[in-house]
Coordinates of C-alpha atoms in Angstrom, one line a residue:
N109 CA 189.8 99.6 107.2
F110 CA 190.3 99.3 103.5
T111 CA 190.1 95.5 103.4
A112 CA 186.8 95.6 105.2
L113 CA 185.6 98.1 102.6
L114 CA 186.5 95.8 99.7
Y115 CA 184.5 93.0 101.4
T116 CA 181.6 95.4 101.8
I117 CA 181.6 96.2 98.1
K118 CA 181.6 92.5 97.3
F119 CA 178.8 91.8 99.9
E120 CA 176.7 94.7 98.6
F121 CA 177.0 93.4 95.0
R122 CA 176.0 89.9 96.0
Q123 CA 173.0 91.3 98.0
V124 CA 171.8 93.2 94.9
M125 CA 172.3 90.4 92.5
S126 CA 170.9 87.5 94.6
G127 CA 167.4 86.4 94.0
I128 CA 166.5 88.8 91.1
S129 CA 165.3 88.0 87.6
Q130 CA 167.3 88.7 84.4
T131 CA 165.0 91.7 83.7
Q132 CA 165.9 93.1 87.1
V133 CA 169.6 92.4 86.5
D134 CA 169.4 94.5 83.3
D135 CA 167.9 97.3 85.4
V136 CA 170.6 97.1 88.0
I137 CA 173.7 96.8 85.8
P138 CA 174.7 99.9 83.9
E139 CA 174.1 100.0 80.2
D140 CA 177.8 100.1 79.5
Y141 CA 178.8 97.4 82.0
Y142 CA 180.1 95.1 79.4
S143 CA 181.6 97.8 77.1
I144 CA 185.3 97.4 76.6
D145 CA 185.6 101.1 75.9
S146 CA 183.9 101.9 79.2
I147 CA 186.2 99.6 81.1
L148 CA 189.3 101.1 79.5
A149 CA 188.0 104.6 80.2
E150 CA 187.6 103.8 83.9
Q151 CA 191.3 102.7 84.1
H152 CA 192.5 106.3 83.9
K153 CA 194.6 107.0 87.0
V154 CA 193.3 109.7 89.4
S155 CA 195.5 111.2 92.1
C156 CA 193.9 110.7 95.6
V157 CA 194.6 111.8 99.1
L158 CA 193.7 109.4 101.9
K159 CA 191.3 110.8 104.5
K160 CA 191.7 107.7 106.7
S161 CA 194.6 105.4 107.6
M162 CA 194.6 102.0 106.0
F163 CA 196.4 99.3 108.0
G164 CA 198.4 96.6 106.3
L165 CA 197.9 98.0 102.8
G166 CA 201.2 99.9 102.3
F167 CA 202.0 97.6 99.4
L168 CA 199.3 99.3 97.3
D169 CA 201.6 102.3 96.9
P170 CA 205.0 101.3 95.3
S171 CA 206.6 104.5 96.7
N172 CA 205.5 103.8 100.3
Q173 CA 208.1 102.2 102.5
N174 CA 205.8 101.6 105.4
E175 CA 203.5 98.7 106.2
H176 CA 200.5 101.0 106.5
L177 CA 199.0 103.8 104.4
V178 CA 198.6 106.8 106.7
S179 CA 196.0 109.5 106.5
G180 CA 197.2 112.3 104.2
S181 CA 199.1 110.0 101.9
K182 CA 198.9 110.5 98.1
M183 CA 198.4 107.7 95.7
E184 CA 197.1 107.1 92.2
L185 CA 194.0 104.9 91.8
P186 CA 192.0 103.8 88.7
L187 CA 188.9 105.9 88.3
W188 CA 186.5 103.1 89.0
M189 CA 188.0 102.6 92.5
A190 CA 188.7 106.3 93.2
G191 CA 185.1 107.2 92.6
Y192 CA 183.7 104.5 94.9
L193 CA 186.2 105.4 97.7
A194 CA 185.5 109.1 97.3
N195 CA 181.8 108.6 97.6
K196 CA 182.4 106.6 100.8
E197 CA 184.6 109.5 102.1
F198 CA 187.8 107.4 102.3
V199 CA 189.7 109.6 99.9
T200 CA 189.5 113.0 98.2
C201 CA 190.2 113.1 94.4
E202 CA 192.1 115.6 92.3
L203 CA 191.0 116.1 88.7
P204 CA 193.5 114.8 86.1
K205 CA 195.4 117.6 84.4
P206 CA 193.5 117.5 81.1
Y207 CA 190.3 118.4 83.0
Q208 CA 191.7 121.1 85.2
E209 CA 190.9 124.7 84.8
T210 CA 194.0 125.6 82.8
S211 CA 193.4 122.8 80.3
R212 CA 189.7 123.7 80.1
N213 CA 190.6 127.3 79.2
I214 CA 192.8 126.1 76.4
L215 CA 190.0 123.9 75.0
L216 CA 187.6 126.9 75.3
A217 CA 190.0 129.1 73.3
D218 CA 190.5 126.6 70.4
S219 CA 189.6 123.0 71.0
S220 CA 190.4 121.9 67.4
V221 CA 194.2 122.2 67.8
V222 CA 194.4 120.1 71.0
D223 CA 195.6 116.5 70.7
L224 CA 193.0 114.7 72.8
F225 CA 194.2 111.2 72.1
K226 CA 197.7 112.1 73.6
Q227 CA 196.1 113.6 76.7
V228 CA 193.4 111.0 77.4
M229 CA 192.5 108.2 74.9
Y230 CA 188.9 108.2 76.0
F231 CA 188.6 111.9 76.7
Y232 CA 184.9 112.2 76.6
E233 CA 184.0 108.9 78.2
T234 CA 186.5 109.4 81.0
G235 CA 185.3 112.9 81.5
V236 CA 181.7 111.9 81.8
K237 CA 182.7 109.4 84.5
L238 CA 184.8 112.1 86.3
T239 CA 181.7 114.3 86.6
K240 CA 180.3 111.7 89.1
L241 CA 183.1 112.4 91.6
P242 CA 182.3 114.5 94.6
H243 CA 184.5 117.4 93.4
P244 CA 183.4 121.1 93.2
E245 CA 184.7 121.5 89.6
C246 CA 182.8 118.6 88.2
P247 CA 179.9 120.8 86.8
H248 CA 182.6 122.9 84.9
V249 CA 184.1 119.7 83.5
A250 CA 180.7 118.7 82.2
V251 CA 180.2 122.0 80.4
S252 CA 183.8 121.9 79.0
I253 CA 183.3 118.4 77.6
V254 CA 180.1 119.4 75.7
K255 CA 181.7 122.6 74.3
T256 CA 184.8 120.7 73.3
F257 CA 182.7 118.1 71.4
V258 CA 180.6 120.8 69.7
G259 CA 183.7 122.8 68.8
R260 CA 185.4 119.8 67.1
F261 CA 182.4 118.1 65.6
K262 CA 182.1 120.2 62.4
K263 CA 185.8 119.8 61.5
I264 CA 185.6 116.0 62.1
M265 CA 182.7 115.7 59.8
D266 CA 184.2 117.9 57.1
S267 CA 187.5 116.0 57.2
S268 CA 185.8 112.6 57.0
Q269 CA 183.8 113.7 54.0
N270 CA 186.8 114.9 52.1
C271 CA 189.5 112.4 52.9
K272 CA 189.4 110.3 49.7
N273 CA 192.9 109.2 48.6
Q274 CA 194.5 110.9 51.7
D275 CA 196.5 109.7 54.6
L276 CA 193.9 108.9 57.3
S277 CA 196.4 108.3 60.1
A278 CA 197.4 112.0 60.0
M279 CA 193.8 113.2 59.9
V280 CA 192.7 111.2 63.0
Q281 CA 195.9 111.6 65.0
K282 CA 194.5 114.2 67.4
L283 CA 191.1 112.6 67.8
D284 CA 190.1 110.6 70.8
V285 CA 188.6 107.1 70.5
T286 CA 185.0 108.4 70.3
E287 CA 185.9 111.0 67.6
R288 CA 187.7 108.3 65.6
G289 CA 184.6 106.2 65.7
L290 CA 182.5 109.1 64.4
F291 CA 185.1 109.8 61.7
E292 CA 185.1 106.3 60.4
I293 CA 181.3 106.0 60.4
N294 CA 180.9 109.2 58.4
R295 CA 183.7 108.2 56.0
L296 CA 182.1 104.9 55.2
T297 CA 178.7 106.5 54.8
V298 CA 180.0 109.0 52.3
E299 CA 181.8 106.1 50.5
Q300 CA 178.6 104.1 50.2
L301 CA 176.6 107.1 49.1
D302 CA 179.2 107.7 46.4
K303 CA 178.9 104.1 45.1
W304 CA 175.1 104.4 45.1
L305 CA 175.2 107.7 43.1
R306 CA 177.5 106.1 40.6
R307 CA 175.1 103.1 40.3
R308 CA 177.8 100.7 41.5
A309 CA 176.0 99.6 44.7
H310 CA 173.3 97.6 42.9
I311 CA 175.3 95.8 40.3
I312 CA 174.8 92.1 40.6
S313 CA 177.6 89.8 39.4
P314 CA 177.1 86.1 38.8
S315 CA 178.7 83.6 41.2
N316 CA 181.6 81.5 40.3
L317 CA 179.4 78.4 40.3
V318 CA 177.2 79.8 37.6
I319 CA 180.2 80.9 35.5
Q320 CA 181.7 77.4 35.7
S321 CA 178.4 75.7 34.9
R322 CA 178.1 77.8 31.7
K323 CA 181.6 76.9 30.7
R324 CA 180.9 73.2 31.1
K325 CA 177.7 73.4 29.0
R326 CA 179.6 75.3 26.3
D327 CA 182.4 72.7 26.3
Q328 CA 179.8 69.9 26.0
I329 CA 178.2 71.6 23.0
L330 CA 181.5 72.0 21.3

């Protein structure tokens, strides 16, 4: 049952982690294991259909009035759990709407007008994790993510280089978290380059202690 599966997950993790060095731990744990962005991206809800009944776990589904979860029931699970259960053949997963064929066709037509942040805050990171699900459309999702990023990249770079004295909130409104990070990095790079070109980056100003010391010496002379 489902409870036994959770204990199995815990047991497998302990077996992997016990008796290994820190170097081996670094090899076992994914690179983004401690990443807050990765954790939040895996919280995205995925609609699942149970392939096996789960006894005594009806409370996991708020809409369920029974004590048990019967085979064929639908429920939403966070991506991190849905992926594990799908690979263990406990559930089948449906792709979230922003990654389904209709949405992919809209992105293919003109990705620059789509509000990714409104659809999925971590559109790219969540999408990459979705491609690991045992779903026949996952290869198409992977291609769509790459094409979407390429299609929006130039506009993001152009906007971030020409946003001086403009309302930044309006410019980044439709960008997902990854795109907003790229926008800010490029904006700051352009700003620093501009300071360097105007010879403002290397100007050294005396500290307050030096200024005060000079004032005291001048007062003593007077």
